[in-house]
PDB file of C-alpha atoms in Angstrom:
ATOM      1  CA  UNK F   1       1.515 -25.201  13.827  1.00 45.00           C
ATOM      2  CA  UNK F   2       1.007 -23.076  11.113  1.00 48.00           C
ATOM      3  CA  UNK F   3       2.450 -23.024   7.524  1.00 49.00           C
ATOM      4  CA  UNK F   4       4.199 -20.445   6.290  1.00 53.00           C
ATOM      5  CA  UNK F   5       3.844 -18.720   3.147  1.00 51.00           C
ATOM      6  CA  UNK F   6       7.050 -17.961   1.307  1.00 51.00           C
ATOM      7  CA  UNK F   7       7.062 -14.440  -0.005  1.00 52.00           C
ATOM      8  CA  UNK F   8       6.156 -13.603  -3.445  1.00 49.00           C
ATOM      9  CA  UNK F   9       9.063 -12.394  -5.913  1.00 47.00           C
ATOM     10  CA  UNK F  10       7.294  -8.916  -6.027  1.00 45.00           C
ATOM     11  CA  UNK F  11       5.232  -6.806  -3.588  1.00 41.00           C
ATOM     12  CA  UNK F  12       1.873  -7.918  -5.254  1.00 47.00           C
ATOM     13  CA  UNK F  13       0.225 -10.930  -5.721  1.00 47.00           C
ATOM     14  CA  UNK F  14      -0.158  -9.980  -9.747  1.00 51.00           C
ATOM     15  CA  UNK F  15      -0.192 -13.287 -11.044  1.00 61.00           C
ATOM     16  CA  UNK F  16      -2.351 -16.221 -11.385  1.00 63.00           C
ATOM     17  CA  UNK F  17       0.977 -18.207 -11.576  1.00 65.00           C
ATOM     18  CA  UNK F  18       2.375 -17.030  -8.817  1.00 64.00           C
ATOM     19  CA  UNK F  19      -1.076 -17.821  -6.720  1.00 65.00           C
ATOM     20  CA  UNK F  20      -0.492 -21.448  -7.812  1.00 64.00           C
ATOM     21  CA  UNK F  21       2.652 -21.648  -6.488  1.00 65.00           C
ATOM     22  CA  UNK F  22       2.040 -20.356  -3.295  1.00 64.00           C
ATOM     23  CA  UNK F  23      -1.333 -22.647  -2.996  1.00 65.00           C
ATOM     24  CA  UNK F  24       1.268 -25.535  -3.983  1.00 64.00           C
ATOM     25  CA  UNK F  25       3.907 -24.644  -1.342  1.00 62.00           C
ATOM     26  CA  UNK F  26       1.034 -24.343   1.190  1.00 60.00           C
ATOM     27  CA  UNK F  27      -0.312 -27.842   0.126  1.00 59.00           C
ATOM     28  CA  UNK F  28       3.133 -29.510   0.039  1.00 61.00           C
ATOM     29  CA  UNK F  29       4.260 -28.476   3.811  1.00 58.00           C
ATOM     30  CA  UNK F  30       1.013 -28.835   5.566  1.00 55.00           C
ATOM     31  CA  UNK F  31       1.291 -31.152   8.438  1.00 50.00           C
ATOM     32  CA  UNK F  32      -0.424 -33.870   9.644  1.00 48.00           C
ATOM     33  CA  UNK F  33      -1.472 -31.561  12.891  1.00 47.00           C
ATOM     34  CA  UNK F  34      -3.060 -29.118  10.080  1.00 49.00           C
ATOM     35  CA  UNK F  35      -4.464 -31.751   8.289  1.00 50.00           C
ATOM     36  CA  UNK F  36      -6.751 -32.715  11.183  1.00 51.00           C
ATOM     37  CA  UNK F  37     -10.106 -31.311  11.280  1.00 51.00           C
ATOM     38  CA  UNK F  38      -9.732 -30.571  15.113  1.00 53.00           C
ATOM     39  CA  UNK F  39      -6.947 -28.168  14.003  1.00 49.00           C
ATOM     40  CA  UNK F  40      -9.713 -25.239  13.501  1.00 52.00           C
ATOM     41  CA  UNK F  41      -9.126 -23.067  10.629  1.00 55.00           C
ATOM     42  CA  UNK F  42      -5.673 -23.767   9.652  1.00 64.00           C
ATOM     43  CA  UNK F  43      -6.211 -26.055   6.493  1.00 70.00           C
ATOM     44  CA  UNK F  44      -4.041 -25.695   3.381  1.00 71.00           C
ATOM     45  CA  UNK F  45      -7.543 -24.911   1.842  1.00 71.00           C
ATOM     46  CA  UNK F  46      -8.912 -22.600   4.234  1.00 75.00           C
ATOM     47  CA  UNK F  47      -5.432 -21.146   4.174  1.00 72.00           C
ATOM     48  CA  UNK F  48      -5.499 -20.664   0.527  1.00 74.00           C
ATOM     49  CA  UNK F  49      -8.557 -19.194   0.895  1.00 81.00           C
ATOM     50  CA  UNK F  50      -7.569 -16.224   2.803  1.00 82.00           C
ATOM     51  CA  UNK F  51      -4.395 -15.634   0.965  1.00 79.00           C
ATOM     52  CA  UNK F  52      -7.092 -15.254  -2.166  1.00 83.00           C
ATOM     53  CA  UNK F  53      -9.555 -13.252  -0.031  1.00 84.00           C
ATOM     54  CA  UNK F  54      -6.632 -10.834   1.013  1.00 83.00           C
ATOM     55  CA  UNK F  55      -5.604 -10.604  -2.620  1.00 82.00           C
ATOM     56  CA  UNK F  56      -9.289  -9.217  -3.821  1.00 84.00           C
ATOM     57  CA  UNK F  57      -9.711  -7.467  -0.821  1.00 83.00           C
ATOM     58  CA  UNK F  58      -5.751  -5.806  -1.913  1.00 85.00           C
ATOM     59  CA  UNK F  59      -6.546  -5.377  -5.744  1.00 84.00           C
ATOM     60  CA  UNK F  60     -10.359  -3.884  -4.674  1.00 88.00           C
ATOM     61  CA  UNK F  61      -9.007  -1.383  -2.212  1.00 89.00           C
ATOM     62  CA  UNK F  62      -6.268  -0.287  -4.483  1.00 88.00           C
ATOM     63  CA  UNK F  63      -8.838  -0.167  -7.349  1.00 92.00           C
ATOM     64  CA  UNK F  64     -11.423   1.858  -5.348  1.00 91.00           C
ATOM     65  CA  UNK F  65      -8.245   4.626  -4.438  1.00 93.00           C
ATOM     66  CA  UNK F  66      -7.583   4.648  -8.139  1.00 94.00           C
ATOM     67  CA  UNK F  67     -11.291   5.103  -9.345  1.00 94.00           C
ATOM     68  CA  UNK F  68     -11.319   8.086  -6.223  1.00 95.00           C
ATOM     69  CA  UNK F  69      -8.171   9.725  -7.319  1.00 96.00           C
ATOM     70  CA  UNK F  70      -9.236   9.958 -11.323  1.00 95.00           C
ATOM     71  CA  UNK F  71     -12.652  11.400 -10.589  1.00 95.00           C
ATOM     72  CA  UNK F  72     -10.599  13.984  -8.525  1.00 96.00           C
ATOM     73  CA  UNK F  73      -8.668  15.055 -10.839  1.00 96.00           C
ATOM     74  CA  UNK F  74     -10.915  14.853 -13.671  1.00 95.00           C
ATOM     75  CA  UNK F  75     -13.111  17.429 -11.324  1.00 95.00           C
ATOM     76  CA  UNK F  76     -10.349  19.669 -10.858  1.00 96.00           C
ATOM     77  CA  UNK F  77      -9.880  19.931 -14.025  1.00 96.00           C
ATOM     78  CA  UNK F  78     -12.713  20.620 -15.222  1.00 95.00           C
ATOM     79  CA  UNK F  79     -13.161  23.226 -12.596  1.00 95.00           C
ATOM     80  CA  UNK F  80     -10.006  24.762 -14.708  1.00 96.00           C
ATOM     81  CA  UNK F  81     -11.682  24.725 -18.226  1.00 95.00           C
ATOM     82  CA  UNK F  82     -13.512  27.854 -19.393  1.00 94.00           C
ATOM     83  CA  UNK F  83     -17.902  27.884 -18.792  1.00 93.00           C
ATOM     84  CA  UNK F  84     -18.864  25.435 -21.223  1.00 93.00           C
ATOM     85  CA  UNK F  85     -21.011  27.147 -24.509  1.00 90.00           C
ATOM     86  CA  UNK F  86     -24.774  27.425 -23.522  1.00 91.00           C
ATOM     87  CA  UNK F  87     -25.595  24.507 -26.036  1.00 92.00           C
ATOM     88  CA  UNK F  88     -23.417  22.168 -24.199  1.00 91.00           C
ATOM     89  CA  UNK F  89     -23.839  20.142 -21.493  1.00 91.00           C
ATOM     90  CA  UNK F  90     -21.364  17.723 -20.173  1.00 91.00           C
ATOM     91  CA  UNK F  91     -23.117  14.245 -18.260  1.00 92.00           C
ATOM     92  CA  UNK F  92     -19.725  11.866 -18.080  1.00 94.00           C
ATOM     93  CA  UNK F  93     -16.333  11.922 -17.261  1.00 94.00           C
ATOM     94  CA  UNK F  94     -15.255  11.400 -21.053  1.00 94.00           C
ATOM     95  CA  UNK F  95     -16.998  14.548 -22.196  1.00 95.00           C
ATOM     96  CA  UNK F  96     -14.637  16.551 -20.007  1.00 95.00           C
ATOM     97  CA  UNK F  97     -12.094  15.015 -21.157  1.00 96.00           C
ATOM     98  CA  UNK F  98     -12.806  15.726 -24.649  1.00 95.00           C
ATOM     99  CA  UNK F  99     -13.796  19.042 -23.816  1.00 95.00           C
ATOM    100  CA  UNK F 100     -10.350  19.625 -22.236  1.00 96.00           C
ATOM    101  CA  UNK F 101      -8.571  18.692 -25.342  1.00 96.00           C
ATOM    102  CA  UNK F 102     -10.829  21.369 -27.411  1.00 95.00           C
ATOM    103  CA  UNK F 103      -9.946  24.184 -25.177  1.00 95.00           C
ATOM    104  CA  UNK F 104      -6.206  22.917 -25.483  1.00 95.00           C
ATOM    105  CA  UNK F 105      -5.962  22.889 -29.466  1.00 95.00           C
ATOM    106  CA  UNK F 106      -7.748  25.997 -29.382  1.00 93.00           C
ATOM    107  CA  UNK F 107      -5.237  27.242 -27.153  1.00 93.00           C
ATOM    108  CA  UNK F 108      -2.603  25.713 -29.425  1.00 93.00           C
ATOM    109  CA  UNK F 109      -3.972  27.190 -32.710  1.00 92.00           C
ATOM    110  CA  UNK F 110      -4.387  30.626 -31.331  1.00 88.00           C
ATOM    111  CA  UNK F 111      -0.640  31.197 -31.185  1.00 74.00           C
ATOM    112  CA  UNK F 112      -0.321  31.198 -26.983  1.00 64.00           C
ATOM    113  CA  UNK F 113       1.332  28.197 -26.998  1.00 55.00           C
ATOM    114  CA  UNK F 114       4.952  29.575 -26.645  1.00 57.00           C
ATOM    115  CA  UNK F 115       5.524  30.899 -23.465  1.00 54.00           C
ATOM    116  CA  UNK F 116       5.409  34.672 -23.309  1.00 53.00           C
ATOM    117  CA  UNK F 117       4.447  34.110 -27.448  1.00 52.00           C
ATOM    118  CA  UNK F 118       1.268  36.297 -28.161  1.00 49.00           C
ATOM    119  CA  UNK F 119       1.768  36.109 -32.116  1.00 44.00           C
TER     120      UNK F 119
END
């Protein structure tokens, strides 16, 4: 027999309280036929091991898609900027950022920022 895990109140495990009260609900309804070492891998500790493991492994994987989607965007951006001056060289992710936010004030300042405005 295994024991169940209820579900948490949200989708995500986002909580350090609510991964105490699933380890204590896991503790508390463990039976004896888990408790026994012949059982195999179903301890309450083993158990709340892989409910951890799958949270890391969740908050990693969404992390990594996160990371990837930003440096996309932050590339196609930049691919949208004018050439950068010739004394100018961009090396990080912030500097096109920045860079991004002088071509928009320029912008801004010229006049063009009304649409179909050219005073």
């Amino acid at each position: 027999a295994t024991v169940g895990v209820p579900p948490p109140a949200t989708t995500a495990l986002n909580s350090r309280k609510q991964m105490q009260q699933i380890a204590k609900h896991v503790v508390e309804s463990a039976t004896p036929a888990i408790m026994d070492p012949a059982a195999g891998s179903n301890s309450p500790a083993e158990q709340i091991s892989s409910v951890e493991e799958n949270r890391r492994r969740t908050r990693s994987t969404y992390s990594r898609r996160c990371r990837q989607k930003l440096n996309d965007l932050i590339s196609v951006l930049f691919s949208k900027l004018p050439e950068l001056p010739a004394d100018r060289s961009i090396r990080h992710k912030h500097e096109i950022l920045e860079y991004a936010i002088e071509v928009l004030d320029r912008y801004n300042n010229s006049g063009m920022n009304h649409a179909g405005n050219n005073s």
